[in-house]
């Protein structure tokens, strides 16, 4: 069993209205030193062992989980999950 | 300037319908070795330097960004962001 951690973030230059809204709220609530907020996704996948897991993850990220036109993704694969 | 990376994840035992949906889709699309998916949020905050930044971040996470009843959060503070 492996634990795959995937981070999906908007590419630089892509407008992030959700992040802007969070930033605005934080500023309004008194946290005036917050200069930018970018909101992304974080997925944890528990995956049964497989020979070509890296290839599979790469394929899933680029085709299904992230939109490569506007999003970047990166992932780490961790060994030996016990759950 | 500091870059704060915040991970917000659902606590263990809390139902994650979004994760279940992603898992179902991946399984249907042929990735049958995906056993569990948990979806969380990932925020990157660019913060102007401040003496008690750690305290501020802790407060923001526990009161505003995450719902501590059902979510866990963790954050890292990185120095010297140039953007």
Short mmCIF file of C-alpha atoms in Angstrom, two decimals:
data_model
loop_
_atom_site.label_atom_id
_atom_site.label_comp_id
_atom_site.label_asym_id
_atom_site.label_seq_id
_atom_site.Cartn_x
_atom_site.Cartn_y
_atom_site.Cartn_z
CA UNK A 1 0.00 0.00 0.00
CA UNK A 2 1.27 3.42 -0.87
CA UNK A 3 0.19 6.92 0.07
CA UNK A 4 0.29 9.37 -2.80
CA UNK A 5 0.08 13.07 -1.95
CA UNK A 6 -0.95 15.28 -4.83
CA UNK A 7 -0.78 19.08 -4.83
CA UNK A 8 -2.70 20.91 -7.53
CA UNK A 9 -2.13 24.64 -7.84
CA UNK A 10 -3.15 27.27 -10.33
CA UNK A 11 -0.40 28.31 -12.71
CA UNK A 12 1.18 31.66 -12.14
CA UNK A 13 -0.73 34.39 -13.93
CA UNK A 14 -4.02 32.52 -13.78
CA UNK A 15 -6.62 34.53 -11.88
CA UNK A 16 -7.65 32.99 -8.57
CA UNK A 17 -10.97 34.54 -7.47
CA UNK A 18 -11.30 32.14 -4.53
CA UNK A 19 -7.86 33.15 -3.27
CA UNK A 20 -8.69 36.83 -3.75
CA UNK A 21 -11.88 36.37 -1.73
CA UNK A 22 -9.99 34.65 1.11
CA UNK A 23 -7.36 37.39 1.04
CA UNK A 24 -10.04 40.10 1.13
CA UNK A 25 -11.75 38.47 4.09
CA UNK A 26 -8.51 38.05 6.01
CA UNK A 27 -7.56 41.67 5.36
CA UNK A 28 -11.01 42.85 6.48
CA UNK A 29 -10.75 40.78 9.64
CA UNK A 30 -7.56 42.52 10.65
CA UNK A 31 -4.84 40.41 9.07
CA UNK A 32 -3.56 43.23 6.96
CA UNK A 33 -0.15 41.75 6.24
CA UNK A 34 -1.58 38.99 4.02
CA UNK A 35 -0.52 40.10 0.56
CA UNK A 36 -1.64 37.21 -1.59
CA UNK A 37 -3.57 33.99 -1.22
CA UNK A 38 -3.64 31.19 -3.77
CA UNK A 39 -6.00 28.30 -3.20
CA UNK A 40 -5.18 24.86 -4.50
CA UNK A 41 -6.23 21.29 -3.98
CA UNK A 42 -4.56 18.61 -1.95
CA UNK A 43 -5.40 14.95 -2.48
CA UNK A 44 -4.28 11.90 -0.58
CA UNK A 45 -4.64 8.66 -2.52
CA UNK A 46 -4.23 5.27 -0.93
CA UNK A 47 -3.04 2.99 -3.71
CA UNK A 48 -2.48 -0.76 -3.79
CA UNK A 49 1.05 -1.67 -4.83
CA UNK A 50 1.60 -1.90 -8.52
CA UNK A 51 4.69 -2.07 -10.68
CA UNK A 52 4.01 1.03 -12.71
CA UNK A 53 2.38 3.16 -10.07
CA UNK A 54 4.43 6.25 -10.97
CA UNK A 55 3.25 6.08 -14.53
CA UNK A 56 -0.35 5.65 -13.40
CA UNK A 57 -0.20 8.60 -11.03
CA UNK A 58 1.38 10.79 -13.69
CA UNK A 59 -1.39 9.82 -16.11
CA UNK A 60 -4.17 10.40 -13.58
CA UNK A 61 -2.82 13.81 -12.64
CA UNK A 62 -2.34 15.03 -16.17
CA UNK A 63 -5.58 13.66 -17.55
CA UNK A 64 -8.07 13.61 -14.72
CA UNK A 65 -7.18 15.32 -11.48
CA UNK A 66 -5.61 18.51 -12.77
CA UNK A 67 -6.37 20.71 -15.75
CA UNK A 68 -2.92 21.13 -17.30
CA UNK A 69 -4.01 24.24 -19.20
CA UNK A 70 -4.33 26.28 -16.02
CA UNK A 71 -3.00 24.06 -13.26
CA UNK A 72 0.32 22.63 -12.14
CA UNK A 73 0.54 19.43 -10.17
CA UNK A 74 3.17 17.66 -8.19
CA UNK A 75 3.05 14.48 -6.20
CA UNK A 76 5.03 12.38 -3.79
CA UNK A 77 4.72 8.64 -3.28
CA UNK A 78 5.22 7.35 0.24
CA UNK A 79 5.82 3.72 1.08
CA UNK A 80 4.15 1.41 3.52
CA UNK A 81 0.90 2.97 4.62
CA UNK A 82 -0.79 1.10 7.41
CA UNK A 83 -4.34 2.09 7.98
CA UNK B 1 8.09 38.43 2.86
CA UNK B 2 7.21 34.91 3.84
CA UNK B 3 5.44 32.09 2.08
CA UNK B 4 3.07 30.16 4.29
CA UNK B 5 1.83 26.80 3.02
CA UNK B 6 -1.32 25.55 4.69
CA UNK B 7 -2.74 22.04 4.33
CA UNK B 8 -6.32 21.49 5.44
CA UNK B 9 -7.56 17.91 5.56
CA UNK B 10 -10.68 16.24 6.88
CA UNK B 11 -10.21 14.45 10.17
CA UNK B 12 -10.09 10.69 10.10
CA UNK B 13 -13.57 9.22 10.33
CA UNK B 14 -15.22 12.24 8.74
CA UNK B 15 -17.05 11.26 5.58
CA UNK B 16 -15.52 12.68 2.40
CA UNK B 17 -18.11 12.51 -0.39
CA UNK B 18 -15.89 14.46 -2.79
CA UNK B 19 -13.06 11.99 -2.24
CA UNK B 20 -15.44 9.07 -2.68
CA UNK B 21 -16.64 10.56 -5.97
CA UNK B 22 -13.07 10.99 -7.22
CA UNK B 23 -12.22 7.45 -6.17
CA UNK B 24 -15.32 6.08 -7.91
CA UNK B 25 -14.46 7.92 -11.10
CA UNK B 26 -10.85 6.74 -11.05
CA UNK B 27 -11.95 3.14 -10.45
CA UNK B 28 -14.46 3.36 -13.29
CA UNK B 29 -11.82 4.77 -15.61
CA UNK B 30 -9.60 1.75 -15.06
CA UNK B 31 -7.46 2.75 -12.08
CA UNK B 32 -8.74 -0.09 -9.93
CA UNK B 33 -5.90 -0.05 -7.44
CA UNK B 34 -6.98 3.28 -5.96
CA UNK B 35 -8.39 2.27 -2.59
CA UNK B 36 -9.15 5.59 -0.99
CA UNK B 37 -9.10 9.25 -1.92
CA UNK B 38 -9.32 12.11 0.56
CA UNK B 39 -9.63 15.63 -0.80
CA UNK B 40 -8.27 18.57 1.13
CA UNK B 41 -7.34 22.16 0.57
CA UNK B 42 -3.95 23.68 0.01
CA UNK B 43 -3.37 27.39 0.46
CA UNK B 44 -0.31 29.47 -0.23
CA UNK B 45 -0.25 32.77 1.63
CA UNK B 46 2.25 35.49 0.88
CA UNK B 47 2.66 37.39 4.12
CA UNK B 48 4.58 40.56 4.92
CA UNK B 49 7.11 40.08 7.71
CA UNK B 50 5.75 40.50 11.18
CA UNK B 51 7.07 39.66 14.61
CA UNK B 52 4.25 37.36 15.63
CA UNK B 53 3.50 35.79 12.29
CA UNK B 54 3.34 32.25 13.73
CA UNK B 55 0.70 33.31 16.20
CA UNK B 56 -1.29 35.03 13.46
CA UNK B 57 -1.17 32.02 11.17
CA UNK B 58 -2.22 29.70 13.98
CA UNK B 59 -5.15 31.98 14.75
CA UNK B 60 -6.20 32.30 11.11
CA UNK B 61 -6.11 28.55 10.58
CA UNK B 62 -8.04 27.65 13.70
CA UNK B 63 -10.65 30.39 13.39
CA UNK B 64 -11.08 31.11 9.72
CA UNK B 65 -9.44 28.82 7.19
CA UNK B 66 -10.21 25.44 8.72
CA UNK B 67 -13.19 24.12 10.61
CA UNK B 68 -11.53 22.51 13.66
CA UNK B 69 -14.59 20.37 14.35
CA UNK B 70 -14.06 18.28 11.24
CA UNK B 71 -10.72 19.41 9.80
CA UNK B 72 -7.07 19.24 10.70
CA UNK B 73 -4.59 21.81 9.52
CA UNK B 74 -0.87 22.11 9.37
CA UNK B 75 1.34 24.82 7.99
CA UNK B 76 4.92 25.62 7.18
CA UNK B 77 6.47 29.06 7.03
CA UNK B 78 9.17 29.60 4.43
CA UNK B 79 11.53 32.54 4.45
CA UNK B 80 12.41 35.05 1.81
CA UNK B 81 9.93 34.81 -1.00
CA UNK B 82 10.85 36.86 -4.01
CA UNK B 83 8.07 37.41 -6.43
#
